[in-house]
XYZ file of C-alpha atoms in Angstrom:
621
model
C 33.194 -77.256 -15.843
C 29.591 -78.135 -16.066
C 28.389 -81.062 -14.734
C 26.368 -83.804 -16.476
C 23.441 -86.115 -15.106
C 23.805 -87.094 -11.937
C 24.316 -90.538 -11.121
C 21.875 -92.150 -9.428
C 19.314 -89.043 -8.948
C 15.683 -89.928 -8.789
C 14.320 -87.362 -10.848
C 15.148 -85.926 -14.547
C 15.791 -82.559 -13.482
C 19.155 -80.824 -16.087
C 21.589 -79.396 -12.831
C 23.648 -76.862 -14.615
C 25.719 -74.923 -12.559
C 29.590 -73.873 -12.351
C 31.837 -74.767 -9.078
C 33.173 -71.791 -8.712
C 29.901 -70.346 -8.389
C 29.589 -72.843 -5.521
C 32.121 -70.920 -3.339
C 30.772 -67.782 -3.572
C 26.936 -68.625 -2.040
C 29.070 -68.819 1.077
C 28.842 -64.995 1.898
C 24.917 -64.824 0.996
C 23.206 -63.287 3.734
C 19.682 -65.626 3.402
C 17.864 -62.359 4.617
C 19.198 -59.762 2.795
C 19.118 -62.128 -0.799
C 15.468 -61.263 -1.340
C 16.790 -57.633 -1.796
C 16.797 -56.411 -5.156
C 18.978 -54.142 -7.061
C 17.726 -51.558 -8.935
C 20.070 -51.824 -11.590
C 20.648 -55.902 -12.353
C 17.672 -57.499 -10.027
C 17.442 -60.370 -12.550
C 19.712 -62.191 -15.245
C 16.635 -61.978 -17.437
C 17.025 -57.953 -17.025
C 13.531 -57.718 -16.528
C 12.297 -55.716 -13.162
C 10.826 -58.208 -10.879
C 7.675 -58.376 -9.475
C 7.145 -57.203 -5.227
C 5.120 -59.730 -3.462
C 1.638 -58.072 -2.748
C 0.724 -56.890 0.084
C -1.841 -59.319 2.032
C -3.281 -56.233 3.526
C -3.801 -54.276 0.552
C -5.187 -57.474 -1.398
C -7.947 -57.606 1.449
C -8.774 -53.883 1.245
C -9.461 -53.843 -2.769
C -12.043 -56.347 -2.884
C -14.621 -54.130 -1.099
C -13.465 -51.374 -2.549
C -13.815 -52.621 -6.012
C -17.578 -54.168 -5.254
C -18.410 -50.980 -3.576
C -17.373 -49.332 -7.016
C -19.169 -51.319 -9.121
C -22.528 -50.965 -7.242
C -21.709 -46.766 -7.282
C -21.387 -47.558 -10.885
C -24.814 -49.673 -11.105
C -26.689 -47.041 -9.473
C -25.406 -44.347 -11.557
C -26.318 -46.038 -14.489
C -29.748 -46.881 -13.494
C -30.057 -42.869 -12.210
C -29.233 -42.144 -15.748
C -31.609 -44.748 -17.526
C -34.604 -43.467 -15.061
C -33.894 -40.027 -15.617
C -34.027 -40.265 -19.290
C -37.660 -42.265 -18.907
C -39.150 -39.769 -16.602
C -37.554 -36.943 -18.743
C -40.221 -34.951 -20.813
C -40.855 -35.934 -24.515
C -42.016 -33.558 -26.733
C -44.026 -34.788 -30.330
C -45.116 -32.617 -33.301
C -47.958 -34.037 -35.398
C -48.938 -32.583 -38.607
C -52.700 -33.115 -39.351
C -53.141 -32.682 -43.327
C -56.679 -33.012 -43.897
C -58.984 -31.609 -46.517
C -59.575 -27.702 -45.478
C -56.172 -27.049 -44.453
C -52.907 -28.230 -42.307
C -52.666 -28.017 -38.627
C -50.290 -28.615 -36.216
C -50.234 -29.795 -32.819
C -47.254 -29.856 -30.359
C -47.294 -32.286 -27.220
C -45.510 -32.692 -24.159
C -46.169 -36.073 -22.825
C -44.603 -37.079 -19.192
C -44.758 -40.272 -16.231
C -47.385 -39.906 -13.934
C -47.038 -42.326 -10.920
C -49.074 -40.340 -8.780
C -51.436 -43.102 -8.104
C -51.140 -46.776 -9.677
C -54.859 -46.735 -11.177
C -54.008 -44.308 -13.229
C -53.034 -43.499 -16.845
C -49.176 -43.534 -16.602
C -48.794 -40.985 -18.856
C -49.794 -37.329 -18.903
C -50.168 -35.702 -22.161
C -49.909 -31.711 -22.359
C -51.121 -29.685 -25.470
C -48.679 -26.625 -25.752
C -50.612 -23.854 -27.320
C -47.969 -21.299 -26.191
C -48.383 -17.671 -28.005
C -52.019 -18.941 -29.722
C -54.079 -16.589 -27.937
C -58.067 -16.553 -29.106
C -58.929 -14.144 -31.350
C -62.264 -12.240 -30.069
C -62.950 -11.287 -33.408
C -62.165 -15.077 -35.279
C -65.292 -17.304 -35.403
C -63.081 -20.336 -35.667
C -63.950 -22.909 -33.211
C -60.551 -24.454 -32.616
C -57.090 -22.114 -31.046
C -54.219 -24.078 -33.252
C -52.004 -23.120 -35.805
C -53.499 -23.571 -39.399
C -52.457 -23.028 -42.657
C -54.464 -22.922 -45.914
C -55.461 -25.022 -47.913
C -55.255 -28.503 -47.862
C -52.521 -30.036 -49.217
C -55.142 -31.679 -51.471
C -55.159 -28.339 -53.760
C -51.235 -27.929 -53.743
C -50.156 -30.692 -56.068
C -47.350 -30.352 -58.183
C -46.531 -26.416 -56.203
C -43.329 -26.622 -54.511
C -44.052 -23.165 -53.267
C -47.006 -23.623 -51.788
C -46.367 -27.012 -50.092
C -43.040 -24.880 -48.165
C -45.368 -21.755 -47.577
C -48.109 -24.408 -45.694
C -45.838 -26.342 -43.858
C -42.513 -23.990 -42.589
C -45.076 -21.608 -40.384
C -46.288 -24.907 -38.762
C -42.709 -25.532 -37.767
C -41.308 -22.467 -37.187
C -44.182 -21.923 -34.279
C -43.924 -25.559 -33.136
C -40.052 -24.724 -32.889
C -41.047 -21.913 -30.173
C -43.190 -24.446 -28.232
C -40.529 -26.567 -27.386
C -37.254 -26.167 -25.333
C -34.439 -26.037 -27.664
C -32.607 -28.421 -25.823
C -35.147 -31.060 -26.711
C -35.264 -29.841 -30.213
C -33.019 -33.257 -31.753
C -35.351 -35.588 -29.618
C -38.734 -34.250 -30.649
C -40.421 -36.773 -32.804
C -42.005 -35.249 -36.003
C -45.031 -36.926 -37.465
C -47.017 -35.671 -40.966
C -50.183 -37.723 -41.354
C -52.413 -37.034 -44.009
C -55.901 -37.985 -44.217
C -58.762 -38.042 -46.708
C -57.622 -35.063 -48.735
C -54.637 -36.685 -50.155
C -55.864 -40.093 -49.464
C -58.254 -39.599 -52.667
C -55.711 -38.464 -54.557
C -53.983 -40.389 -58.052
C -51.207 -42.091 -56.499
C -48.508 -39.778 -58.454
C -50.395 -36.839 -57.113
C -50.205 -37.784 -53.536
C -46.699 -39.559 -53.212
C -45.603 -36.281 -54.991
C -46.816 -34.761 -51.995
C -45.380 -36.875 -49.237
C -41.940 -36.696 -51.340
C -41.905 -32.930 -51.206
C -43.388 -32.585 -47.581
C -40.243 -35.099 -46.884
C -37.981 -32.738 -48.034
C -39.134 -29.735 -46.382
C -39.551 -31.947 -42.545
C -36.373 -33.387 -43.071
C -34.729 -29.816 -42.752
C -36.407 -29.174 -39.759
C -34.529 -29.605 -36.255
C -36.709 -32.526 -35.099
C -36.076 -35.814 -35.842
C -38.026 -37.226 -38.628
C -38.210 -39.880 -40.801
C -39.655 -40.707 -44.398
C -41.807 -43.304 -42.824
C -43.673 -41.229 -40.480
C -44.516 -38.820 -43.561
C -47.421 -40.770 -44.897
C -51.029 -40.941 -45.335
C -53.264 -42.667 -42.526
C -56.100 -45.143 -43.320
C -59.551 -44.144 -41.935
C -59.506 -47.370 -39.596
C -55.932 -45.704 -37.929
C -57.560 -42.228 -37.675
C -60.740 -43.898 -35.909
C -58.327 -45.713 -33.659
C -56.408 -42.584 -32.963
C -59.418 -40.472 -32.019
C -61.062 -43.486 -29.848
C -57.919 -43.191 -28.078
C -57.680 -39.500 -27.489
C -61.377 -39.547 -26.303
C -61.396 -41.752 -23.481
C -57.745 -41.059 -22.422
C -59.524 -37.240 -22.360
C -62.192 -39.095 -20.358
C -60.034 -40.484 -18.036
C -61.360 -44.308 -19.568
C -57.940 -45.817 -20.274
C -55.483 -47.588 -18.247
C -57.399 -47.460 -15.230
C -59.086 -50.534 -12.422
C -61.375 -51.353 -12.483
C -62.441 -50.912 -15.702
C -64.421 -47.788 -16.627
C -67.163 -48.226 -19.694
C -65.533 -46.380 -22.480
C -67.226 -43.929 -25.206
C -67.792 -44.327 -28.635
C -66.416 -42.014 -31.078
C -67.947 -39.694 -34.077
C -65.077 -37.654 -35.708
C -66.390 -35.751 -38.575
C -63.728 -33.856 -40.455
C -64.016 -31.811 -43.933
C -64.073 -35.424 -46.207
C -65.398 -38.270 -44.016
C -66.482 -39.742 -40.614
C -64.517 -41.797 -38.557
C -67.153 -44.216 -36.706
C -65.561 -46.072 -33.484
C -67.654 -48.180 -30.446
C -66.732 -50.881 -28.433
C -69.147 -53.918 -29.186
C -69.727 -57.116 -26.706
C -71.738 -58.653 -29.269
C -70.676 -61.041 -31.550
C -73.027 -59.522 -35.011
C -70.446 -56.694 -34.312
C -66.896 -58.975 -34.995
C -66.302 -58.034 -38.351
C -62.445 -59.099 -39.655
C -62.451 -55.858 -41.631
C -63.648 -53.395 -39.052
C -62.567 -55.237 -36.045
C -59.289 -53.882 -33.760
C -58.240 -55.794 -30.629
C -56.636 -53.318 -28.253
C -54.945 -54.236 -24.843
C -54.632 -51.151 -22.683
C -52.671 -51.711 -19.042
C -54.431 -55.030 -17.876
C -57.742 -54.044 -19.572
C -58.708 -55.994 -23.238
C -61.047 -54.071 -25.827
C -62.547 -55.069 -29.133
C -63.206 -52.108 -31.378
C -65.017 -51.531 -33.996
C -64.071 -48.577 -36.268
C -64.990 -47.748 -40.101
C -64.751 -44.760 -42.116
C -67.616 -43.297 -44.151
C -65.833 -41.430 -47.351
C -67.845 -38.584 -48.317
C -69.651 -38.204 -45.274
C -67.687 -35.375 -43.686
C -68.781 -31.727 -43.676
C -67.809 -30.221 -47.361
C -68.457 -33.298 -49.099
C -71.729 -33.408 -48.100
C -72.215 -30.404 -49.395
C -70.904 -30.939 -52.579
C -73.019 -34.074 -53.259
C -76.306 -31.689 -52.582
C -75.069 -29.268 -55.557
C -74.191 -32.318 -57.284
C -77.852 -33.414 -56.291
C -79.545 -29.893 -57.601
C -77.277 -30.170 -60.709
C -79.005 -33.498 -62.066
C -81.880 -32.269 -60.993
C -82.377 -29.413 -63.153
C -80.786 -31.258 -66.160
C -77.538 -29.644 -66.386
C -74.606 -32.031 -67.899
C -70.359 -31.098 -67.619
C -70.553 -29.789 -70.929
C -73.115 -26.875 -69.956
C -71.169 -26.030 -66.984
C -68.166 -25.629 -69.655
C -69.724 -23.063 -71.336
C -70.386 -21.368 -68.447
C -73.808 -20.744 -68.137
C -75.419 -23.309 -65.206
C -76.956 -21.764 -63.017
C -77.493 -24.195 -59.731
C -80.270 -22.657 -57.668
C -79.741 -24.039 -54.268
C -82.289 -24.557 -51.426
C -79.775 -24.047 -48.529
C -78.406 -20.885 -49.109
C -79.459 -17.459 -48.828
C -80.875 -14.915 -50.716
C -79.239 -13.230 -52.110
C -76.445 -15.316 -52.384
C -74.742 -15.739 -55.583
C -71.068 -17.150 -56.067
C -68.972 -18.836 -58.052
C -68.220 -22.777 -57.105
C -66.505 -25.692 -58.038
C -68.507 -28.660 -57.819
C -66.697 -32.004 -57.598
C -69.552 -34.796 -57.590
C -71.458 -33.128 -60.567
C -69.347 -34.846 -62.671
C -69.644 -37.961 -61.205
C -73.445 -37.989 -61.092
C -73.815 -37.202 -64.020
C -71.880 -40.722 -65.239
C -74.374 -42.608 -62.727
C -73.030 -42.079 -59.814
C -70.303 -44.049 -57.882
C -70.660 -45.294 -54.133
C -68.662 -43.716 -51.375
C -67.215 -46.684 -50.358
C -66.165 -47.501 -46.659
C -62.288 -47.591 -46.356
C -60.100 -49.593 -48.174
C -61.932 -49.218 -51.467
C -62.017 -46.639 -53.961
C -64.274 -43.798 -53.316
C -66.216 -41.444 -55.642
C -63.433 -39.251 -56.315
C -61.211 -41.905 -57.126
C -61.728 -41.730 -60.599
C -62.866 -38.094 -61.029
C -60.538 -35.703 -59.243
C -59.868 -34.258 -62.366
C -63.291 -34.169 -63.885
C -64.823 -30.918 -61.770
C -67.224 -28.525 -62.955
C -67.679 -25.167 -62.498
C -71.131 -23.549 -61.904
C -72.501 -20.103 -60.252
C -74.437 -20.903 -57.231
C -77.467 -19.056 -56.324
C -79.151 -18.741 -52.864
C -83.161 -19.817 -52.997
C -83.854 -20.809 -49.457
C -86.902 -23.264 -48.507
C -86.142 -24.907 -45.332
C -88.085 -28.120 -46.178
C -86.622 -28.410 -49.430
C -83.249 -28.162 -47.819
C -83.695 -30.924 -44.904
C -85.033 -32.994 -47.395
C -81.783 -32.589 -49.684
C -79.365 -32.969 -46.341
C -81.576 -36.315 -46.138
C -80.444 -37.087 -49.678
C -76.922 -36.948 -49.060
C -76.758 -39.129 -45.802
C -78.660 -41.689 -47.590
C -76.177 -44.357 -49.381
C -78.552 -45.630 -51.808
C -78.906 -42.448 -53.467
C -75.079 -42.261 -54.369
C -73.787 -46.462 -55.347
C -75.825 -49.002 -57.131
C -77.123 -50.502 -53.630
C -80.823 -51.645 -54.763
C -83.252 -51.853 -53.519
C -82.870 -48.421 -51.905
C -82.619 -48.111 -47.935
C -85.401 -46.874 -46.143
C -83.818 -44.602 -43.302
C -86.547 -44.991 -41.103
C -86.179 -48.544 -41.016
C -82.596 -49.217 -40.738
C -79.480 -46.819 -40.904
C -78.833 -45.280 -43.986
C -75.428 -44.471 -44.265
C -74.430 -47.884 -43.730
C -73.898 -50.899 -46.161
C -75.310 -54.205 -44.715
C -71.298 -55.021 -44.365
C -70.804 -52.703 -41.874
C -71.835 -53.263 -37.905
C -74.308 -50.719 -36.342
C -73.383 -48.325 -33.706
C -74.025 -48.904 -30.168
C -72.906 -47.537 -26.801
C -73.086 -43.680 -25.905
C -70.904 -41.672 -28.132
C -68.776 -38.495 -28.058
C -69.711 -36.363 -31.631
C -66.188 -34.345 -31.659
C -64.335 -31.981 -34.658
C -67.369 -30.998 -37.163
C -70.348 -32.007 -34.459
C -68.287 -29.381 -32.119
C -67.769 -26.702 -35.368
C -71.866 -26.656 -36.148
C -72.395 -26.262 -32.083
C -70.211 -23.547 -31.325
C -71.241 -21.748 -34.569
C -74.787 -21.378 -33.169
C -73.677 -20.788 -30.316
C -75.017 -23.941 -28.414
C -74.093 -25.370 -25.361
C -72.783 -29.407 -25.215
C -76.534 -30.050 -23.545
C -77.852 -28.432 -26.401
C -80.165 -31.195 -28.628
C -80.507 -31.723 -32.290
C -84.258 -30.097 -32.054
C -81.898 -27.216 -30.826
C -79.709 -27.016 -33.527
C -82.093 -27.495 -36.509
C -84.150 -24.542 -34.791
C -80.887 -22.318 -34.863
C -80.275 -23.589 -38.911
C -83.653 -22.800 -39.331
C -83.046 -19.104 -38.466
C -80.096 -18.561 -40.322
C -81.449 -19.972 -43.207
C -84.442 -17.400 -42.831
C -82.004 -13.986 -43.429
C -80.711 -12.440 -46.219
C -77.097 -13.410 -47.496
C -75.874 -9.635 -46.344
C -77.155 -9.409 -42.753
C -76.419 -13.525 -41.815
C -72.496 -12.922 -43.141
C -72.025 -9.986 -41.048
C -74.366 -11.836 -37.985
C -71.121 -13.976 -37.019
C -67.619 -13.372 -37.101
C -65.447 -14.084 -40.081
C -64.637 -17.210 -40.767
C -64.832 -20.331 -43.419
C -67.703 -21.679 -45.434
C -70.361 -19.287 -43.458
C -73.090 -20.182 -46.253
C -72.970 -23.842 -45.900
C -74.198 -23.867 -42.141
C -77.899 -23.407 -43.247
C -77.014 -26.800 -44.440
C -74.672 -28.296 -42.253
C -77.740 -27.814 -39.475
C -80.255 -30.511 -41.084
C -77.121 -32.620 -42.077
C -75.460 -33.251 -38.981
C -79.101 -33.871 -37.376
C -79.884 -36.588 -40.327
C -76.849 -38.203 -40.250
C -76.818 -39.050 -36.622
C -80.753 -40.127 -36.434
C -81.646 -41.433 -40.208
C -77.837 -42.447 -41.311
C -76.360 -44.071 -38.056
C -79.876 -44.704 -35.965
C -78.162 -42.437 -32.920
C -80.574 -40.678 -30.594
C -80.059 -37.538 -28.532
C -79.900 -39.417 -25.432
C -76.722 -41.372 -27.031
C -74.953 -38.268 -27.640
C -72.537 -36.205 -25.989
C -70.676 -32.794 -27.520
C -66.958 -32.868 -27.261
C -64.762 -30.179 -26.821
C -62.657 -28.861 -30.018
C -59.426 -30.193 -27.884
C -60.633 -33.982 -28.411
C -58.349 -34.566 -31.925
C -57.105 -37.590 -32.832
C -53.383 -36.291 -33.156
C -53.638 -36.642 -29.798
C -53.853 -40.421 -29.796
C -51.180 -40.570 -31.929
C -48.554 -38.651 -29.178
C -50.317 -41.211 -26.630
C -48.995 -44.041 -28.805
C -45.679 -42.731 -29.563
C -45.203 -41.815 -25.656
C -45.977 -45.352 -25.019
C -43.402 -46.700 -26.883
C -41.129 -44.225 -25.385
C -41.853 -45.186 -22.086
C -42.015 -48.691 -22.602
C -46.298 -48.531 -22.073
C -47.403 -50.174 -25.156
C -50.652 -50.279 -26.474
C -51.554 -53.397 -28.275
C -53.160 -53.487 -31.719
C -53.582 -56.307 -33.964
C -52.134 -55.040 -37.465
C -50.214 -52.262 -35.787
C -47.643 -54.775 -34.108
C -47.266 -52.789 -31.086
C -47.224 -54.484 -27.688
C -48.142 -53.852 -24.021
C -45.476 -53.978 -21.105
C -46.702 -51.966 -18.420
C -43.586 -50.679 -16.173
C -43.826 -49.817 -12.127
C -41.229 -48.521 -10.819
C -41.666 -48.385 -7.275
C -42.285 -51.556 -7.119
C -38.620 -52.276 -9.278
C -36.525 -50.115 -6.716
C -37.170 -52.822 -4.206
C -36.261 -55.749 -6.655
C -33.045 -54.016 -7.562
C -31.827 -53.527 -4.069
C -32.095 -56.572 -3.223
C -30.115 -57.803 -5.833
C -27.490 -55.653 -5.305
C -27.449 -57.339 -1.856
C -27.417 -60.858 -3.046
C -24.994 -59.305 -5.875
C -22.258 -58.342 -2.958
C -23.005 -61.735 -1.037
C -21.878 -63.235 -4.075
C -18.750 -61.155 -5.132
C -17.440 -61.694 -1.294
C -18.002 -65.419 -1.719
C -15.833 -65.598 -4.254
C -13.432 -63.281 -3.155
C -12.705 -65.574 -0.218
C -13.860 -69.128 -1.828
C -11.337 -68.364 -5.101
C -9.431 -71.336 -6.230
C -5.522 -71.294 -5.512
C -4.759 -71.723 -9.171
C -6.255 -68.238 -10.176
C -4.484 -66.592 -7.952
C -0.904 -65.454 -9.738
C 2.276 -66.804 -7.966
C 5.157 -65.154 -7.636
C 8.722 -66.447 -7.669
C 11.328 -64.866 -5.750
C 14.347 -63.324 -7.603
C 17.848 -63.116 -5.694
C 20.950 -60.907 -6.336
C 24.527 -62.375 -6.003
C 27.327 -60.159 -4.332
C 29.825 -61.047 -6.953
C 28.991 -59.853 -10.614
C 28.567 -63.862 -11.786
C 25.368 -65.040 -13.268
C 22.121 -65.540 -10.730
C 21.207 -68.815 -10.728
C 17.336 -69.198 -10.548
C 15.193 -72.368 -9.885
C 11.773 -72.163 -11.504
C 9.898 -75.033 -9.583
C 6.844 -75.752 -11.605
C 3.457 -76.042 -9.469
C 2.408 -78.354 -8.047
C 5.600 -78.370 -6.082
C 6.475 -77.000 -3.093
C 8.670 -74.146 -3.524
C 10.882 -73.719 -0.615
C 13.335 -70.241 0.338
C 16.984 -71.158 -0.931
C 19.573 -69.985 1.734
C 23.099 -71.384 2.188
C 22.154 -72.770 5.535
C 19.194 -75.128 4.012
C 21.516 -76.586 1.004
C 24.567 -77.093 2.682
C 24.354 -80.883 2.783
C 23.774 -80.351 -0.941
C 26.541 -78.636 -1.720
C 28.664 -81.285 0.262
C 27.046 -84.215 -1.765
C 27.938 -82.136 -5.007
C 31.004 -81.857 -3.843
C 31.705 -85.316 -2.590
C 30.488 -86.924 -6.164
C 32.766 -84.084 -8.008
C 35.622 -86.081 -6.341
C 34.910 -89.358 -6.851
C 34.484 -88.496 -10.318
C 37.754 -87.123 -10.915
């Protein structure tokens, strides 16, 4: 019989239980009900939960904090390994004469906090000096430029895969798949028909991308001159120890003349010097700098060369279509005699049309529009030193290769430049062709300019046979009798630079070294700021984080116990109790909701229950 609502009961609670089951709570022991069976524990025939043990609850909270700090640790062990860990970058320098590579190993220095924080290391492993090589520079070089390899798919793979191949042996092969791969090409390619030179960068892509660095299409492009200036005022005074350090050390200005152009880069304090166009706001550490930094197309080694055949070509009255037939003879005051070889001119033509300006970067240079108009001639050694100095003055001078008019008067202001363009100041490193002249003749870094046209002046002086075999082999040996008044011109008529504002760098100042000193910085999370560049300085020091972070952890535990002890009741679970019957009738449970009390059901507790239940059964009936 089940029994309906209760008469007068105070509460709504549904009592649904048989009387026969009454009888049979009699023989419950209350202390051995909380057993359960392992077979029927529940009428829902679901195991029930064991009360937890207070004990163990108190013993897991530490244990589980002191876990998750072990785990904190290890993850910031891991993170701060991975920082300090070496980082290896391979940059490709494509420039004009030929291909180079350069590998780097760049690591944290926190040996001192005025320092640099980053050490860079040039691996040169296996590139021993050749006693009988004239070169000036030990690195790995293939040639030519890729300048003279358009449209050869064969020739682009036999310049570049001997670059990798012996920048693969520099570098752990572990750190193979983490070593950044960089191909910047300068003003070789950057003269180049668009087609031509996106060809190239296409076809380079496809031989880097095979390669076991990482590399990606975008870093397989052609630099402006204002980033290669940049790069090589950054290689210089990190090399100088100028960067990054307090207090704040004077830096140098930079002259890096390659095969094509100069890169021209000073720090000014003067206002005349902000120019929007030439200007570069750099924040190094907790140090600002303004730069300014230009490049001079045409102005590097070879091309200055080319415009003084191009020069002795108009002057004797030869046109393209002589050259054609192959009879111009270009008798040339800067070589030897007895010097007589073929060469191919690429101004002549150019002159000959009226001549085009060598524009600063950013416009369209002279061989813009004529890299496919180049002439032939036969080249024929007459020296005369004057002559020659005066035709190395030619070539620095701008006026004699644009339409600027009236002409510019080099002893009065410098000739190279176009009033647009700031004027040097500070003290200046010459590096790359300034270093290639001076360790040709042999000179010494205190060597002066009186010095060096006194050695051109010598060479110039023997015959073709005996000065060839006076030095060891090596490139372009004939075109030092001119490089000698050139490099002295340029620097006193064409930039207004005395000897006392000049030191010689050493041929390991390149500016594919500032380009590893960026990427590390970014690595390492020490940026270098540049407006244009969108890179940003955040200067990390670590010893002073270790301190922060223990102290958190501290304050992190406080915390965690807090709550441990301070939790609210209601997120802590609650568990009923489930009781077994002696007789194989159904369990009767009570599921008192919270916010009741719950109370231990034993016969002794509800016997005046069962007596009511009883008593109202009765009067029932």
């Amino acid at each position: 019989m089940v029994f309906a609502k209760l008469q007068g009961a105070k509460n709504s609670l549904r009592i649904s239980s048989s009387l026969q089951d009454l009888s049979s709570y009699r023989n419950i022991d209350p202390e051995h009900g909380l057993l359960r069976d392992p077979i029927s524990a529940s009428f829902s025939k679901t195991k029930p939960l064991q009360l937890p043990n207070p004990v163990r609850r108190k013993c897991l909270a530490p244990i589980a904090i002191i876990a998750f700090l072990l785990l904190i640790l290890f993850l910031l062990y891991i993170f701060y390994s991975h920082q300090a860990s070496p980082k290896y970058y391979v940059v490709l320098d494509c420039g004009s004469t030929g291909t180079r590579v350069y590998v780097y190993k760049a690591q944290v220095q926190q040996a001192h906090s005025t320092n640099f924080p980053i050490a860079i290391q040039s691996l040169k492993d296996g590139l021993r000096k050749n006693p009988a090589s004239g070169r000036a520079y030990d690195r790995m070089e293939t040639e030519p430029g890729l300048d003279k390899l358009v449209r050869n798919v064969t020739g682009l793979k036999t310049a570049l895969k001997p670059l990798l191949k012996w920048a693969q042996k520099q570098i752990p092969e572990a750190s193979h798949r983490s070593t950044s791969l960089f191909l910047y090409a300068t003003a070789g390619v950057r003269r180049l028909p668009f087609d031509d030179s996106k060809w190239l960068l296409d076809n380079a892509w496809n031989v880097l991308k095979g390669s076991p660095f990482v590399c990606r299409r975008a870093w397989v492009k052609i630099i402006s001159g204002t980033e290669e200036a940049y790069f090589g005022w950054i290689a210089l005074n990190y090399d100088s120890g100028n960067l990054g350090v307090e207090p704040r050390k004077e830096t140098y200005g930079a002259l890096d003349l390659g095969g094509s152009s100069l890169q021209v880069t000073f720090e000014g304090y003067n206002q005349k010097h902000f120019n929007s166009e030439t200007s570069l706001y750099v924040r190094i550490g907790s140090v600002n700098h303004h730069l300014t930094a230009y490049s001079l197309a045409g102005y590097g080694l070879n091309e200055a060369f080319d415009k003084s055949v191009a020069r002795v070509f108009k002057k004797f009255g030869y046109s393209v279509a002589d050259a054609v037939k192959g009879n111009v003879e270009v008798k040339h005051p800067c070589l030897q005699s007895g010097y007589k070889e073929r060469y191919t001119c690429s101004h002549c033509a150019a002159l000959e049309k009226g001549g085009e300006s060598p524009k600063v970067e950013g416009n369209e240079n002279l061989l813009g529009k004529n890299e496919g108009l180049k002439t032939t001639v036969t080249l024929v050694g007459v020296p005369n030193w004057q002559e020659c100095s005066a035709l190395a003055k030619v070539a620095v001078n701008l006026s004699e290769w644009s339409d600027v008019s009236p002409g510019l008067d080099c002893e009065i202001q410098p000739c190279a430049l176009g009033d647009n363009l700031p004027r040097p100041m500070g003290h200046f490193y010459v590096i790359s062709g300034f270093f290639v002249v001076y360790r040709f003749f042999n000179l010494s870094a205190e060597a002066t300019l009186e010095d060096v046209l006194e050695k051109g002046r010598e060479f110039c002086e023997k015959r073709w046979d005996v000065a060839k075999t006076s030095v060891a082999p090596q490139p372009f040996i004939e075109q030092y009798c001119f490089r000698a008044p050139y490099i002295a011109s340029l620097l006193r008529d064409g930039l207004h630079i005395t000897d006392k504002s000049i030191t010689v760098g050493s041929g390991s100042i390149t500016w594919t070294l500032g380009v590893a000193l960026l990427e590390a910085g970014k690595a390492y999370s020490v940026r270098f700021g540049l407006r244009g560049f969108g890179l940003l300085q955040m200067k990390m020091n670590i010893p002073f984080l270790i301190p922060i972070l223990i102290l958190s952890f501290i304050l992190l535990l406080c915390a965690l116990s807090w709550v441990v002890n301070w939790m609210p009741r209601f997120f802590r679970r609650q568990y009923l109790p489930f009781f077994r019957h002696n007789s194989g009738s159904s369990a009767s449970v009570l599921n008192i909701p919270s916010p009741f009390r719950f109370r231990r059901w034993s016969p002794i507790n509800s016997g005046k229950l069962i007596a009511q239940l009883i008593s109202e059964f009765l009067m029932i009936r």
